[in-house]
One Martini backbone bead per residue (centre of mass of N, CA, C, O) as a GRO file, in nm:
protein
  251
    1ALA     BB    1   5.723  -8.934   7.587
    2THR     BB    2   5.925  -9.014   7.349
    3GLY     BB    3   5.994  -9.269   7.136
    4THR     BB    4   6.218  -9.552   7.101
    5ILE     BB    5   6.227  -9.906   7.193
    6TYR     BB    6   6.428 -10.188   7.219
    7PHE     BB    7   6.442 -10.582   7.286
    8ARG     BB    8   6.568 -10.891   7.322
    9HIS     BB    9   6.370 -11.218   7.297
   10ARG     BB   10   6.556 -11.446   7.205
   11THR     BB   11   6.428 -11.413   6.865
   12TYR     BB   12   6.318 -11.138   6.936
   13ILE     BB   13   6.189 -10.825   6.870
   14VAL     BB   14   6.105 -10.549   7.097
   15VAL     BB   15   5.888 -10.287   7.035
   16ARG     BB   16   5.858  -9.927   7.156
   17GLU     BB   17   5.642  -9.678   7.106
   18MET     BB   18   5.651  -9.338   7.187
   19ILE     BB   19   5.369  -9.140   7.209
   20GLY     BB   20   5.260  -8.841   7.202
   21ALA     BB   21   5.062  -8.598   7.223
   22GLN     BB   22   4.813  -8.486   7.018
   23HIS     BB   23   4.786  -8.248   6.838
   24LYS     BB   24   4.563  -8.028   6.745
   25PRO     BB   25   4.437  -7.846   6.486
   26ARG     BB   26   4.406  -7.550   6.378
   27ARG     BB   27   4.142  -7.366   6.388
   28PRO     BB   28   3.998  -7.194   6.178
   29VAL     BB   29   3.939  -6.865   6.088
   30ARG     BB   30   3.679  -6.666   6.057
   31LEU     BB   31   3.695  -6.367   5.928
   32PHE     BB   32   3.385  -6.316   5.764
   33SER     BB   33   3.274  -6.248   6.078
   34GLY     BB   34   3.176  -6.023   6.256
   35ALA     BB   35   3.422  -5.840   6.397
   36ARG     BB   36   3.643  -5.946   6.184
   37GLU     BB   37   3.493  -5.807   5.934
   38LYS     BB   38   3.518  -5.520   6.040
   39VAL     BB   39   3.837  -5.523   6.023
   40VAL     BB   40   3.855  -5.565   5.730
   41HIS     BB   41   3.714  -5.337   5.633
   42ALA     BB   42   3.888  -5.124   5.761
   43LEU     BB   43   4.148  -5.196   5.617
   44LEU     BB   44   4.025  -5.138   5.313
   45ASP     BB   45   3.945  -4.841   5.366
   46GLN     BB   46   4.211  -4.723   5.448
   47TRP     BB   47   4.360  -4.809   5.169
   48ARG     BB   48   4.177  -4.629   5.002
   49ARG     BB   49   4.221  -4.353   5.132
   50THR     BB   50   4.560  -4.375   5.103
   51GLU     BB   51   4.729  -4.565   4.923
   52SER     BB   52   4.953  -4.727   5.114
   53GLY     BB   53   4.902  -4.971   5.322
   54GLU     BB   54   4.926  -4.826   5.577
   55LEU     BB   55   4.844  -4.919   5.914
   56PRO     BB   56   4.686  -4.859   6.193
   57THR     BB   57   4.675  -4.893   6.509
   58GLY     BB   58   4.515  -5.108   6.693
   59ALA     BB   59   4.370  -4.895   6.837
   60GLU     BB   60   4.251  -4.752   6.573
   61LEU     BB   61   4.106  -4.988   6.467
   62SER     BB   62   3.917  -5.051   6.719
   63THR     BB   63   3.756  -4.792   6.643
   64ALA     BB   64   3.679  -4.835   6.352
   65ALA     BB   65   3.538  -5.118   6.412
   66ASP     BB   66   3.430  -5.199   6.673
   67ALA     BB   67   3.669  -5.348   6.835
   68SER     BB   68   3.863  -5.542   6.980
   69THR     BB   69   4.226  -5.589   7.040
   70TYR     BB   70   4.195  -5.895   7.027
   71THR     BB   71   4.044  -5.907   6.740
   72VAL     BB   72   4.267  -5.742   6.585
   73SER     BB   73   4.511  -5.920   6.658
   74THR     BB   74   4.408  -6.202   6.545
   75THR     BB   75   4.322  -6.100   6.249
   76MET     BB   76   4.616  -6.024   6.171
   77GLN     BB   77   4.760  -6.276   6.206
   78GLU     BB   78   4.605  -6.419   5.990
   79LEU     BB   79   4.677  -6.241   5.755
   80GLU     BB   80   4.975  -6.313   5.782
   81ARG     BB   81   4.948  -6.605   5.722
   82GLU     BB   82   4.821  -6.530   5.413
   83GLY     BB   83   5.008  -6.259   5.301
   84TRP     BB   84   4.843  -5.961   5.323
   85VAL     BB   85   5.041  -5.897   5.547
   86GLU     BB   86   5.285  -5.678   5.708
   87THR     BB   87   5.560  -5.630   5.941
   88ILE     BB   88   5.663  -5.337   6.105
   89GLY     BB   89   5.861  -5.363   6.326
   90ALA     BB   90   5.851  -5.317   6.694
   91GLY     BB   91   5.634  -5.272   6.953
   92PRO     BB   92   5.547  -4.937   6.944
   93HIS     BB   93   5.655  -4.932   6.623
   94LEU     BB   94   5.447  -5.110   6.530
   95ARG     BB   95   5.353  -5.227   6.164
   96ARG     BB   96   5.127  -5.240   5.922
   97LYS     BB   97   5.083  -5.400   5.581
   98LEU     BB   98   4.895  -5.381   5.287
   99ILE     BB   99   4.988  -5.606   5.003
  100LYS     BB  100   4.709  -5.772   4.938
  101PRO     BB  101   4.390  -5.643   4.854
  102GLU     BB  102   4.290  -5.820   4.648
  103ALA     BB  103   4.308  -6.094   4.794
  104LEU     BB  104   4.126  -6.013   5.032
  105LEU     BB  105   3.867  -5.926   4.843
  106ASP     BB  106   3.832  -6.218   4.732
  107ALA     BB  107   3.795  -6.384   4.982
  108TRP     BB  108   3.548  -6.197   5.078
  109ALA     BB  109   3.376  -6.282   4.815
  110ASP     BB  110   3.352  -6.576   4.825
  111ASP     BB  111   3.198  -6.563   5.116
  112TRP     BB  112   2.975  -6.379   5.040
  113VAL     BB  113   2.820  -6.559   4.783
  114SER     BB  114   2.754  -6.812   4.982
  115ARG     BB  115   2.539  -6.683   5.131
  116LYS     BB  116   2.248  -6.701   5.340
  117GLU     BB  117   1.977  -6.464   5.305
  118LYS     BB  118   1.749  -6.237   5.390
  119ARG     BB  119   1.488  -6.184   5.148
  120SER     BB  120   1.267  -5.940   5.016
  121ARG     BB  121   0.985  -5.837   4.812
  122TRP     BB  122   0.888  -5.514   4.670
  123HIS     BB  123   0.662  -5.231   4.615
  124VAL     BB  124   0.668  -4.899   4.476
  125LEU     BB  125   0.556  -4.619   4.405
  126ALA     BB  126   0.679  -4.470   4.092
  127ARG     BB  127   0.729  -4.271   3.853
  128SER     BB  128   1.022  -4.356   3.832
  129ASN     BB  129   1.287  -4.358   4.009
  130PRO     BB  130   1.282  -4.559   4.318
  131VAL     BB  131   1.510  -4.406   4.489
  132ASP     BB  132   1.373  -4.138   4.573
  133THR     BB  133   1.135  -4.275   4.724
  134VAL     BB  134   1.272  -4.438   4.931
  135LEU     BB  135   1.421  -4.219   5.066
  136SER     BB  136   1.189  -4.047   5.159
  137LYS     BB  137   1.082  -4.296   5.346
  138LEU     BB  138   1.367  -4.322   5.519
  139HIS     BB  139   1.457  -4.072   5.649
  140ASP     BB  140   1.362  -4.155   5.981
  141TYR     BB  141   1.555  -4.378   5.983
  142ASP     BB  142   1.767  -4.664   6.087
  143GLY     BB  143   1.957  -4.897   5.998
  144TRP     BB  144   2.038  -4.813   5.671
  145ALA     BB  145   2.115  -4.906   5.326
  146LEU     BB  146   2.232  -4.879   5.013
  147THR     BB  147   2.287  -5.101   4.727
  148GLY     BB  148   2.417  -5.193   4.478
  149ALA     BB  149   2.343  -5.050   4.190
  150ALA     BB  150   2.193  -4.787   4.292
  151ALA     BB  151   2.470  -4.703   4.439
  152ALA     BB  152   2.674  -4.730   4.229
  153ASN     BB  153   2.541  -4.528   4.013
  154ALA     BB  154   2.643  -4.288   4.232
  155VAL     BB  155   2.947  -4.330   4.209
  156VAL     BB  156   2.909  -4.425   3.881
  157PRO     BB  157   2.798  -4.281   3.647
  158HIS     BB  158   2.652  -4.479   3.417
  159LEU     BB  159   2.672  -4.792   3.475
  160THR     BB  160   2.329  -4.819   3.517
  161SER     BB  161   2.032  -4.906   3.504
  162VAL     BB  162   1.752  -4.845   3.753
  163ASP     BB  163   1.469  -5.076   3.872
  164ARG     BB  164   1.630  -5.151   4.144
  165VAL     BB  165   1.620  -5.174   4.526
  166GLN     BB  166   1.870  -5.206   4.760
  167VAL     BB  167   1.808  -5.274   5.119
  168ILE     BB  168   1.952  -5.246   5.419
  169VAL     BB  169   1.808  -5.409   5.712
  170PRO     BB  170   1.713  -5.521   5.995
  171PRO     BB  171   1.698  -5.786   6.160
  172GLY     BB  172   1.339  -5.858   6.145
  173GLN     BB  173   1.212  -5.577   5.975
  174ALA     BB  174   1.084  -5.610   5.700
  175GLU     BB  175   0.782  -5.611   5.744
  176THR     BB  176   0.744  -5.361   5.920
  177TRP     BB  177   0.855  -5.161   5.728
  178ALA     BB  178   0.689  -5.204   5.479
  179ASP     BB  179   0.435  -5.125   5.609
  180LYS     BB  180   0.514  -4.837   5.710
  181LEU     BB  181   0.591  -4.765   5.401
  182GLN     BB  182   0.398  -4.885   5.182
  183LEU     BB  183   0.455  -5.184   5.080
  184LYS     BB  184   0.443  -5.436   4.853
  185HIS     BB  185   0.424  -5.743   4.795
  186ALA     BB  186   0.651  -5.888   4.534
  187GLU     BB  187   0.793  -6.138   4.337
  188LYS     BB  188   0.662  -5.971   4.095
  189GLY     BB  189   0.773  -5.671   4.015
  190ALA     BB  190   0.993  -5.581   4.179
  191ASN     BB  191   1.173  -5.259   4.313
  192VAL     BB  192   1.221  -5.387   4.620
  193VAL     BB  193   1.500  -5.510   4.829
  194PHE     BB  194   1.547  -5.675   5.129
  195ILE     BB  195   1.821  -5.685   5.344
  196GLU     BB  196   1.926  -5.860   5.642
  197ARG     BB  197   2.140  -5.675   5.832
  198GLU     BB  198   2.472  -5.604   5.969
  199GLY     BB  199   2.750  -5.461   6.072
  200ALA     BB  200   2.985  -5.417   5.817
  201SER     BB  201   2.723  -5.335   5.617
  202LEU     BB  202   2.723  -5.034   5.821
  203MET     BB  203   3.015  -4.926   5.730
  204PHE     BB  204   3.096  -4.648   5.581
  205LEU     BB  205   2.894  -4.438   5.490
  206ASP     BB  206   2.741  -4.267   5.217
  207HIS     BB  207   2.700  -3.934   5.086
  208HIS     BB  208   2.487  -3.783   4.832
  209PRO     BB  209   2.465  -3.458   4.738
  210GLU     BB  210   2.209  -3.525   4.512
  211ARG     BB  211   2.076  -3.688   4.758
  212PRO     BB  212   1.864  -3.656   4.982
  213GLY     BB  213   1.907  -3.885   5.262
  214SER     BB  214   2.139  -4.028   5.184
  215ARG     BB  215   2.248  -4.394   5.228
  216PHE     BB  216   2.538  -4.561   5.147
  217ALA     BB  217   2.714  -4.815   5.116
  218SER     BB  218   3.025  -4.924   5.087
  219ARG     BB  219   3.196  -4.993   4.833
  220PHE     BB  220   3.254  -5.294   4.909
  221ILE     BB  221   2.958  -5.369   4.943
  222GLN     BB  222   2.883  -5.316   4.685
  223TYR     BB  223   3.059  -5.490   4.521
  224LEU     BB  224   2.955  -5.750   4.669
  225ASP     BB  225   2.647  -5.724   4.563
  226LEU     BB  226   2.696  -5.730   4.269
  227LEU     BB  227   2.811  -6.024   4.258
  228GLY     BB  228   2.498  -6.120   4.386
  229GLY     BB  229   2.326  -6.013   4.170
  230TYR     BB  230   2.158  -5.887   3.873
  231GLY     BB  231   2.225  -5.974   3.579
  232ARG     BB  232   2.481  -5.740   3.505
  233ASP     BB  233   2.622  -5.707   3.792
  234LYS     BB  234   2.867  -5.857   3.768
  235GLU     BB  235   3.003  -5.716   3.528
  236LEU     BB  236   2.979  -5.432   3.684
  237ALA     BB  237   3.177  -5.511   3.918
  238GLU     BB  238   3.451  -5.470   3.751
  239GLU     BB  239   3.426  -5.180   3.700
  240PHE     BB  240   3.381  -5.078   3.992
  241ARG     BB  241   3.650  -5.172   4.078
  242HIS     BB  242   3.819  -4.998   3.899
  243ARG     BB  243   3.667  -4.698   3.955
  244ALA     BB  244   3.607  -4.723   4.278
  245LEU     BB  245   3.880  -4.899   4.390
  246HIS     BB  246   4.127  -4.934   4.221
  247MET     BB  247   4.131  -5.230   4.108
  248GLU     BB  248   4.211  -5.495   3.976
  249ALA     BB  249   4.121  -5.776   3.842
  250ARG     BB  250   4.044  -6.064   3.875
  251ALA     BB  251   4.215  -6.378   3.825
   0.00000   0.00000   0.00000
């Protein structure tokens, strides 16, 4: 089916090139979306908790990320192609190790800040810090988490002063929740921002012992939201990365 042939005909040389079927280039896998993003989040969270880089089995990752074993397998293959993960052993003893967590987080961050998300701005009456007021109002709700500077300041105290609270809420529910929570729409002077999300953003939530009813996004989500935040948030993201995630600064 492939190759080249030629023959002479009088004063001519006739050449015939046989070209096989063209293989389509491999479609790039978007790592940072849907269930694959949840696998990435689970990998980084495991790394942060163990600080060893050695990863759990595919079945364990499937459970942690609430994703199929097929999704875990394809995601890991892509991470290996990028050189962020290496394989150790084979068969039932196969283990993978996250060898470049910083590079993986940087790639996730680049994708994160390029996204277009639905956000809405609101105002809540609060005597001082709006965080406690918002937490008390959300006490009986599910599917939400505090993120950005308000959450980061709880993890690393005195990281920054907070006058605005970012809250992850279920897609399509911002208006309904704001109405029930008695928030007023405010493009200017807002102290509450609703970000409509689901999936990886609501994994590995933290509870702060000094804030009853608290539900903070994972440290990785907090870091990513600082990168796309307001004012000094981007500057604070690097300090949070070092102090809370124990990672070196971006190259």
